Amino acid sequence: MRYIRATVSGVAAILIASVSMAQEPEIDAFTGFKKTGDWELVRANCIACHSTKLITQQRGTAAQWLAMIRWMQAKQNLWQFEPQIEDKIVAYLAENYPPQDDRRRAAIPADLMPPNPFAPETHPVPE
Ligand code: HEC
């Protein structure tokens, strides 16, 4: 009886483990990326210049991820992507690293802030 109970709970544990594995993708040991979908495209294109933690700690919608890519292309020599490749990279990022409510506090209203010494009025940006 004891043996049967142990076997039943063992089988249950394996079932629970495999169900939860199906929900949470495995993490790649080298990059830290979730190994799901088109993660290998992200590995191929996003690890040359900076730590992958810069990516895995970031969150965003597809539009926000695309804006980061456009900024890197404009300012940081990130190469251009074929549109189909770019769509897959952005979809992977937005699906696996989406916005989360608990990650940032709301902005403080301007009237509760001290004056900003670096504001453009006091430090005009050179043309
Ligand atoms: C050609 C070099 C290069 C490649 C390749 C590259 N990046 Fe970047 N990225 C940068 C630089 C430079 C920064 C600024 C680093 C810093 O702030 O220290 C940056 C910053 C970032 C940030 C932080 C943005 C922020 O607001 O703080 C994220 C997220 C990011 N990259 C994601 C990606 C993703 C996703 C890819 C693949 C599509 C990628 N990077 C590929 C150069 C690159």
Short mmCIF file of N, CA and C and ligand atoms in Angstrom, two decimals:
data_model
loop_
_atom_site.label_atom_id
_atom_site.label_comp_id
_atom_site.label_asym_id
_atom_site.label_seq_id
_atom_site.Cartn_x
_atom_site.Cartn_y
_atom_site.Cartn_z
N MET A 1 0.84 -1.21 0.00
CA MET A 1 0.00 0.00 0.00
C MET A 1 0.87 1.25 0.00
N ARG A 2 1.87 1.22 0.90
CA ARG A 2 2.78 2.36 0.97
C ARG A 2 3.51 2.53 -0.37
N TYR A 3 3.87 1.38 -0.95
CA TYR A 3 4.59 1.44 -2.22
C TYR A 3 3.71 2.07 -3.30
N ILE A 4 2.42 1.65 -3.31
CA ILE A 4 1.51 2.19 -4.33
C ILE A 4 1.34 3.69 -4.15
N ARG A 5 1.19 4.09 -2.87
CA ARG A 5 1.01 5.53 -2.61
C ARG A 5 2.23 6.32 -3.11
N ALA A 6 3.41 5.78 -2.83
CA ALA A 6 4.64 6.46 -3.27
C ALA A 6 4.68 6.55 -4.79
N THR A 7 4.27 5.44 -5.43
CA THR A 7 4.30 5.44 -6.90
C THR A 7 3.31 6.47 -7.44
N VAL A 8 2.11 6.50 -6.84
CA VAL A 8 1.09 7.45 -7.32
C VAL A 8 1.60 8.87 -7.14
N SER A 9 2.18 9.17 -5.96
CA SER A 9 2.62 10.56 -5.78
C SER A 9 3.83 10.85 -6.67
N GLY A 10 4.65 9.83 -6.93
CA GLY A 10 5.76 10.03 -7.86
C GLY A 10 5.27 10.36 -9.25
N VAL A 11 4.28 9.63 -9.72
CA VAL A 11 3.71 9.90 -11.04
C VAL A 11 3.09 11.29 -11.06
N ALA A 12 2.40 11.65 -9.99
CA ALA A 12 1.78 12.98 -9.92
C ALA A 12 2.86 14.06 -9.99
N ALA A 13 3.96 13.84 -9.28
CA ALA A 13 5.03 14.83 -9.29
C ALA A 13 5.60 14.99 -10.70
N ILE A 14 5.76 13.88 -11.40
CA ILE A 14 6.29 13.96 -12.77
C ILE A 14 5.30 14.70 -13.67
N LEU A 15 4.01 14.41 -13.48
CA LEU A 15 3.00 15.10 -14.29
C LEU A 15 3.03 16.60 -14.02
N ILE A 16 3.07 16.95 -12.75
CA ILE A 16 3.08 18.38 -12.39
C ILE A 16 4.33 19.03 -12.97
N ALA A 17 5.48 18.35 -12.83
CA ALA A 17 6.73 18.91 -13.33
C ALA A 17 6.64 19.12 -14.84
N SER A 18 6.09 18.15 -15.56
CA SER A 18 6.08 18.32 -17.01
C SER A 18 5.06 19.37 -17.43
N VAL A 19 3.95 19.52 -16.69
CA VAL A 19 3.00 20.58 -17.02
C VAL A 19 3.66 21.93 -16.80
N SER A 20 4.37 22.09 -15.65
CA SER A 20 4.95 23.40 -15.41
C SER A 20 6.12 23.67 -16.36
N MET A 21 6.81 22.61 -16.82
CA MET A 21 7.86 22.82 -17.81
C MET A 21 7.27 23.28 -19.13
N ALA A 22 6.09 22.77 -19.45
CA ALA A 22 5.46 23.18 -20.70
C ALA A 22 5.11 24.67 -20.66
N GLN A 23 4.83 25.19 -19.46
CA GLN A 23 4.48 26.61 -19.38
C GLN A 23 5.72 27.50 -19.35
N GLU A 24 6.73 27.10 -18.60
CA GLU A 24 7.93 27.91 -18.46
C GLU A 24 9.03 27.37 -19.35
N PRO A 25 9.41 28.09 -20.41
CA PRO A 25 10.46 27.57 -21.27
C PRO A 25 11.79 27.46 -20.53
N GLU A 26 12.61 26.55 -21.01
CA GLU A 26 13.96 26.37 -20.45
C GLU A 26 14.77 27.65 -20.72
N ILE A 27 15.69 27.93 -19.82
CA ILE A 27 16.55 29.12 -19.98
C ILE A 27 17.89 28.66 -20.57
N ASP A 28 18.32 29.31 -21.63
CA ASP A 28 19.62 28.98 -22.23
C ASP A 28 20.74 29.41 -21.27
N ALA A 29 21.64 28.45 -20.98
CA ALA A 29 22.66 28.72 -19.96
C ALA A 29 23.62 29.82 -20.40
N PHE A 30 23.90 29.92 -21.68
CA PHE A 30 24.89 30.90 -22.15
C PHE A 30 24.31 32.32 -22.22
N THR A 31 23.12 32.44 -22.79
CA THR A 31 22.57 33.79 -23.02
C THR A 31 21.57 34.22 -21.94
N GLY A 32 20.96 33.25 -21.27
CA GLY A 32 19.88 33.59 -20.34
C GLY A 32 18.54 33.78 -21.03
N PHE A 33 18.48 33.59 -22.36
CA PHE A 33 17.22 33.76 -23.09
C PHE A 33 16.31 32.56 -22.85
N LYS A 34 15.00 32.83 -22.89
CA LYS A 34 14.02 31.74 -22.84
C LYS A 34 14.07 31.00 -24.17
N LYS A 35 14.26 29.67 -24.06
CA LYS A 35 14.41 28.87 -25.28
C LYS A 35 13.05 28.50 -25.84
N THR A 36 12.48 29.41 -26.56
CA THR A 36 11.16 29.18 -27.14
C THR A 36 11.05 30.02 -28.41
N GLY A 37 10.19 29.60 -29.31
CA GLY A 37 9.95 30.38 -30.53
C GLY A 37 11.25 30.65 -31.28
N ASP A 38 11.41 31.91 -31.68
CA ASP A 38 12.56 32.27 -32.51
C ASP A 38 13.74 32.79 -31.69
N TRP A 39 13.97 32.18 -30.51
CA TRP A 39 15.03 32.69 -29.64
C TRP A 39 16.40 32.65 -30.30
N GLU A 40 16.60 31.68 -31.23
CA GLU A 40 17.93 31.58 -31.85
C GLU A 40 18.24 32.77 -32.77
N LEU A 41 17.18 33.40 -33.31
CA LEU A 41 17.40 34.62 -34.10
C LEU A 41 17.89 35.75 -33.20
N VAL A 42 17.35 35.78 -31.99
CA VAL A 42 17.78 36.81 -31.03
C VAL A 42 19.23 36.52 -30.61
N ARG A 43 19.52 35.26 -30.37
CA ARG A 43 20.90 34.90 -30.02
C ARG A 43 21.84 35.29 -31.15
N ALA A 44 21.41 35.08 -32.40
CA ALA A 44 22.29 35.36 -33.53
C ALA A 44 22.51 36.86 -33.73
N ASN A 45 21.56 37.68 -33.32
CA ASN A 45 21.62 39.11 -33.67
C ASN A 45 21.79 40.06 -32.50
N CYS A 46 21.64 39.58 -31.29
CA CYS A 46 21.55 40.53 -30.17
C CYS A 46 22.63 40.35 -29.11
N ILE A 47 23.64 39.52 -29.35
CA ILE A 47 24.58 39.30 -28.25
C ILE A 47 25.98 39.84 -28.55
N ALA A 48 26.17 40.45 -29.72
CA ALA A 48 27.53 40.84 -30.11
C ALA A 48 28.06 42.03 -29.32
N CYS A 49 27.20 42.96 -28.93
CA CYS A 49 27.69 44.25 -28.41
C CYS A 49 27.57 44.42 -26.91
N HIS A 50 26.61 43.78 -26.30
CA HIS A 50 26.41 44.03 -24.87
C HIS A 50 25.88 42.79 -24.18
N SER A 51 25.91 42.84 -22.86
CA SER A 51 25.41 41.73 -22.06
C SER A 51 23.97 41.41 -22.44
N THR A 52 23.65 40.14 -22.45
CA THR A 52 22.26 39.76 -22.72
C THR A 52 21.35 40.16 -21.56
N LYS A 53 21.95 40.45 -20.40
CA LYS A 53 21.12 40.92 -19.27
C LYS A 53 20.44 42.24 -19.60
N LEU A 54 21.08 43.05 -20.46
CA LEU A 54 20.46 44.30 -20.88
C LEU A 54 19.13 44.01 -21.56
N ILE A 55 19.06 42.86 -22.21
CA ILE A 55 17.83 42.46 -22.90
C ILE A 55 16.87 41.77 -21.94
N THR A 56 17.36 40.79 -21.18
CA THR A 56 16.43 40.00 -20.35
C THR A 56 15.88 40.80 -19.18
N GLN A 57 16.54 41.89 -18.80
CA GLN A 57 15.99 42.71 -17.72
C GLN A 57 15.02 43.76 -18.26
N GLN A 58 14.99 43.92 -19.59
CA GLN A 58 14.14 44.95 -20.21
C GLN A 58 12.75 44.37 -20.45
N ARG A 59 11.74 45.23 -20.49
CA ARG A 59 10.38 44.80 -20.83
C ARG A 59 9.80 45.78 -21.83
N GLY A 60 8.91 45.29 -22.70
CA GLY A 60 8.30 46.22 -23.64
C GLY A 60 7.26 45.57 -24.52
N THR A 61 6.42 46.42 -25.09
CA THR A 61 5.50 45.97 -26.12
C THR A 61 6.30 45.81 -27.41
N ALA A 62 5.66 45.25 -28.43
CA ALA A 62 6.34 45.11 -29.72
C ALA A 62 6.82 46.49 -30.20
N ALA A 63 5.97 47.51 -30.05
CA ALA A 63 6.34 48.85 -30.52
C ALA A 63 7.55 49.37 -29.73
N GLN A 64 7.58 49.08 -28.43
CA GLN A 64 8.70 49.56 -27.62
C GLN A 64 10.00 48.82 -27.97
N TRP A 65 9.91 47.51 -28.20
CA TRP A 65 11.10 46.77 -28.60
C TRP A 65 11.60 47.26 -29.96
N LEU A 66 10.66 47.52 -30.86
CA LEU A 66 11.06 48.00 -32.18
C LEU A 66 11.73 49.37 -32.06
N ALA A 67 11.21 50.22 -31.18
CA ALA A 67 11.81 51.54 -30.99
C ALA A 67 13.24 51.40 -30.47
N MET A 68 13.49 50.42 -29.58
CA MET A 68 14.86 50.22 -29.08
C MET A 68 15.77 49.76 -30.23
N ILE A 69 15.24 48.88 -31.07
CA ILE A 69 16.03 48.42 -32.22
C ILE A 69 16.35 49.59 -33.15
N ARG A 70 15.33 50.44 -33.42
CA ARG A 70 15.56 51.60 -34.30
C ARG A 70 16.60 52.54 -33.69
N TRP A 71 16.55 52.72 -32.38
CA TRP A 71 17.55 53.58 -31.72
C TRP A 71 18.95 52.98 -31.87
N MET A 72 19.08 51.68 -31.67
CA MET A 72 20.41 51.06 -31.83
C MET A 72 20.88 51.14 -33.28
N GLN A 73 19.95 51.02 -34.22
CA GLN A 73 20.34 51.14 -35.62
C GLN A 73 20.79 52.56 -35.94
N ALA A 74 20.10 53.55 -35.35
CA ALA A 74 20.43 54.94 -35.65
C ALA A 74 21.71 55.38 -34.94
N LYS A 75 21.93 54.88 -33.71
CA LYS A 75 23.01 55.44 -32.89
C LYS A 75 24.14 54.47 -32.56
N GLN A 76 23.88 53.17 -32.66
CA GLN A 76 24.86 52.21 -32.13
C GLN A 76 25.35 51.20 -33.15
N ASN A 77 25.18 51.54 -34.43
CA ASN A 77 25.68 50.65 -35.49
C ASN A 77 25.04 49.28 -35.54
N LEU A 78 23.86 49.15 -34.98
CA LEU A 78 23.16 47.87 -35.17
C LEU A 78 22.77 47.78 -36.64
N TRP A 79 22.99 46.60 -37.20
CA TRP A 79 22.70 46.38 -38.61
C TRP A 79 21.19 46.37 -38.88
N GLN A 80 20.85 46.48 -40.19
CA GLN A 80 19.45 46.40 -40.63
C GLN A 80 19.05 44.93 -40.73
N PHE A 81 17.77 44.66 -40.49
CA PHE A 81 17.27 43.29 -40.60
C PHE A 81 16.35 43.16 -41.80
N GLU A 82 16.29 41.96 -42.38
CA GLU A 82 15.22 41.64 -43.30
C GLU A 82 13.91 41.81 -42.53
N PRO A 83 12.87 42.40 -43.15
CA PRO A 83 11.62 42.64 -42.41
C PRO A 83 11.05 41.38 -41.73
N GLN A 84 11.11 40.22 -42.41
CA GLN A 84 10.55 38.99 -41.79
C GLN A 84 11.35 38.60 -40.55
N ILE A 85 12.66 38.80 -40.61
CA ILE A 85 13.52 38.45 -39.47
C ILE A 85 13.22 39.42 -38.32
N GLU A 86 13.12 40.69 -38.66
CA GLU A 86 12.86 41.70 -37.63
C GLU A 86 11.52 41.43 -36.93
N ASP A 87 10.49 41.08 -37.73
CA ASP A 87 9.18 40.77 -37.15
C ASP A 87 9.30 39.63 -36.14
N LYS A 88 10.09 38.61 -36.49
CA LYS A 88 10.21 37.46 -35.59
C LYS A 88 10.97 37.83 -34.32
N ILE A 89 11.99 38.64 -34.46
CA ILE A 89 12.77 39.07 -33.28
C ILE A 89 11.86 39.88 -32.35
N VAL A 90 11.15 40.83 -32.94
CA VAL A 90 10.28 41.70 -32.12
C VAL A 90 9.18 40.87 -31.47
N ALA A 91 8.61 39.91 -32.21
CA ALA A 91 7.54 39.08 -31.65
C ALA A 91 8.07 38.26 -30.47
N TYR A 92 9.26 37.69 -30.63
CA TYR A 92 9.85 36.91 -29.54
C TYR A 92 10.04 37.79 -28.31
N LEU A 93 10.58 38.99 -28.51
CA LEU A 93 10.87 39.86 -27.37
C LEU A 93 9.57 40.30 -26.68
N ALA A 94 8.57 40.69 -27.48
CA ALA A 94 7.32 41.18 -26.89
C ALA A 94 6.56 40.06 -26.19
N GLU A 95 6.68 38.83 -26.71
CA GLU A 95 5.98 37.71 -26.08
C GLU A 95 6.66 37.28 -24.79
N ASN A 96 7.97 37.29 -24.79
CA ASN A 96 8.69 36.72 -23.65
C ASN A 96 9.13 37.75 -22.62
N TYR A 97 9.22 39.01 -23.04
CA TYR A 97 9.63 40.08 -22.12
C TYR A 97 8.65 41.24 -22.26
N PRO A 98 7.36 40.96 -21.95
CA PRO A 98 6.32 41.99 -22.14
C PRO A 98 6.30 42.98 -20.97
N PRO A 99 5.58 44.08 -21.12
CA PRO A 99 5.49 45.05 -20.02
C PRO A 99 4.91 44.37 -18.77
N GLN A 100 5.35 44.78 -17.62
CA GLN A 100 4.83 44.25 -16.35
C GLN A 100 4.50 45.42 -15.43
N ASP A 101 3.33 45.33 -14.80
CA ASP A 101 2.87 46.42 -13.94
C ASP A 101 3.83 46.74 -12.81
N ASP A 102 4.45 45.68 -12.25
CA ASP A 102 5.16 45.89 -10.99
C ASP A 102 6.62 46.30 -11.17
N ARG A 103 7.02 46.63 -12.39
CA ARG A 103 8.45 46.86 -12.59
C ARG A 103 8.91 48.29 -12.39
N ARG A 104 8.02 49.26 -12.56
CA ARG A 104 8.43 50.66 -12.38
C ARG A 104 7.35 51.38 -11.60
N ARG A 105 7.77 52.31 -10.72
CA ARG A 105 6.78 53.13 -10.06
C ARG A 105 6.28 54.17 -11.06
N ALA A 106 5.11 54.75 -10.75
CA ALA A 106 4.58 55.80 -11.61
C ALA A 106 5.49 57.02 -11.51
N ALA A 107 5.51 57.84 -12.56
CA ALA A 107 6.32 59.05 -12.55
C ALA A 107 5.83 59.99 -11.45
N ILE A 108 6.76 60.73 -10.85
CA ILE A 108 6.40 61.70 -9.80
C ILE A 108 5.94 62.99 -10.51
N PRO A 109 4.80 63.57 -10.05
CA PRO A 109 4.33 64.81 -10.70
C PRO A 109 5.41 65.90 -10.63
N ALA A 110 5.52 66.69 -11.68
CA ALA A 110 6.60 67.68 -11.79
C ALA A 110 6.62 68.64 -10.60
N ASP A 111 5.41 69.00 -10.06
CA ASP A 111 5.40 69.97 -8.96
C ASP A 111 5.89 69.38 -7.64
N LEU A 112 6.12 68.08 -7.60
CA LEU A 112 6.70 67.46 -6.40
C LEU A 112 8.20 67.23 -6.55
N MET A 113 8.75 67.65 -7.68
CA MET A 113 10.17 67.41 -7.94
C MET A 113 10.98 68.69 -7.72
N PRO A 114 12.25 68.56 -7.31
CA PRO A 114 13.12 69.75 -7.26
C PRO A 114 13.42 70.22 -8.68
N PRO A 115 13.91 71.46 -8.83
CA PRO A 115 14.24 71.93 -10.18
C PRO A 115 15.33 71.04 -10.79
N ASN A 116 15.25 70.81 -12.09
CA ASN A 116 16.21 69.97 -12.79
C ASN A 116 17.32 70.84 -13.39
N PRO A 117 18.55 70.74 -12.86
CA PRO A 117 19.62 71.61 -13.37
C PRO A 117 20.03 71.28 -14.80
N PHE A 118 19.59 70.11 -15.30
CA PHE A 118 19.97 69.71 -16.66
C PHE A 118 18.84 69.92 -17.66
N ALA A 119 17.77 70.60 -17.24
CA ALA A 119 16.65 70.82 -18.14
C ALA A 119 17.11 71.64 -19.35
N PRO A 120 16.51 71.40 -20.53
CA PRO A 120 16.97 72.09 -21.74
C PRO A 120 16.95 73.61 -21.62
N GLU A 121 16.01 74.21 -20.83
CA GLU A 121 16.00 75.68 -20.73
C GLU A 121 17.29 76.21 -20.11
N THR A 122 17.84 75.45 -19.12
CA THR A 122 19.05 75.94 -18.48
C THR A 122 20.31 75.46 -19.19
N HIS A 123 20.20 74.36 -19.92
CA HIS A 123 21.35 73.84 -20.69
C HIS A 123 20.92 73.61 -22.13
N PRO A 124 20.89 74.67 -22.95
CA PRO A 124 20.44 74.47 -24.33
C PRO A 124 21.32 73.43 -25.04
N VAL A 125 20.66 72.54 -25.77
CA VAL A 125 21.40 71.50 -26.51
C VAL A 125 22.05 72.17 -27.72
N PRO A 126 23.38 72.02 -27.91
CA PRO A 126 24.02 72.63 -29.08
C PRO A 126 23.45 72.05 -30.38
N GLU A 127 23.35 72.92 -31.38
CA GLU A 127 22.80 72.47 -32.69
C GLU A 127 23.76 71.48 -33.32
C1 HEC B 1 25.94 46.74 -32.95
C2 HEC B 1 25.88 46.64 -31.51
C3 HEC B 1 24.54 46.19 -30.90
C4 HEC B 1 23.80 45.08 -31.21
C5 HEC B 1 24.13 43.96 -32.18
C6 HEC B 1 22.63 45.13 -30.34
N1 HEC B 1 22.69 46.22 -29.52
FE1 HEC B 1 21.41 46.64 -28.01
N2 HEC B 1 22.52 48.27 -27.50
C7 HEC B 1 23.72 48.61 -28.10
C8 HEC B 1 24.33 49.69 -27.34
C9 HEC B 1 25.68 50.34 -27.63
C10 HEC B 1 23.47 49.95 -26.25
C11 HEC B 1 23.67 50.93 -25.12
C12 HEC B 1 24.44 50.15 -24.06
C13 HEC B 1 24.48 50.84 -22.74
O1 HEC B 1 23.61 51.66 -22.45
O2 HEC B 1 25.40 50.50 -21.99
C14 HEC B 1 22.35 49.03 -26.38
C15 HEC B 1 21.30 48.96 -25.49
C16 HEC B 1 20.30 48.02 -25.53
C17 HEC B 1 19.21 47.93 -24.59
C18 HEC B 1 18.98 48.84 -23.39
C19 HEC B 1 18.07 49.95 -23.85
C20 HEC B 1 17.69 50.86 -22.70
O3 HEC B 1 16.73 51.63 -22.88
O4 HEC B 1 18.34 50.83 -21.66
C21 HEC B 1 18.43 46.89 -24.97
C22 HEC B 1 17.15 46.41 -24.31
C23 HEC B 1 19.02 46.33 -26.15
N3 HEC B 1 20.17 47.03 -26.47
C24 HEC B 1 18.49 45.24 -26.83
C25 HEC B 1 19.06 44.71 -27.98
C26 HEC B 1 18.42 43.70 -28.80
C27 HEC B 1 17.06 43.10 -28.54
C28 HEC B 1 19.28 43.42 -29.81
C29 HEC B 1 19.05 42.50 -30.99
C30 HEC B 1 17.96 42.90 -31.87
C31 HEC B 1 20.46 44.25 -29.61
N4 HEC B 1 20.29 45.03 -28.51
C32 HEC B 1 21.59 44.22 -30.42
C33 HEC B 1 24.29 48.05 -29.21
C34 HEC B 1 23.84 46.89 -29.82
#
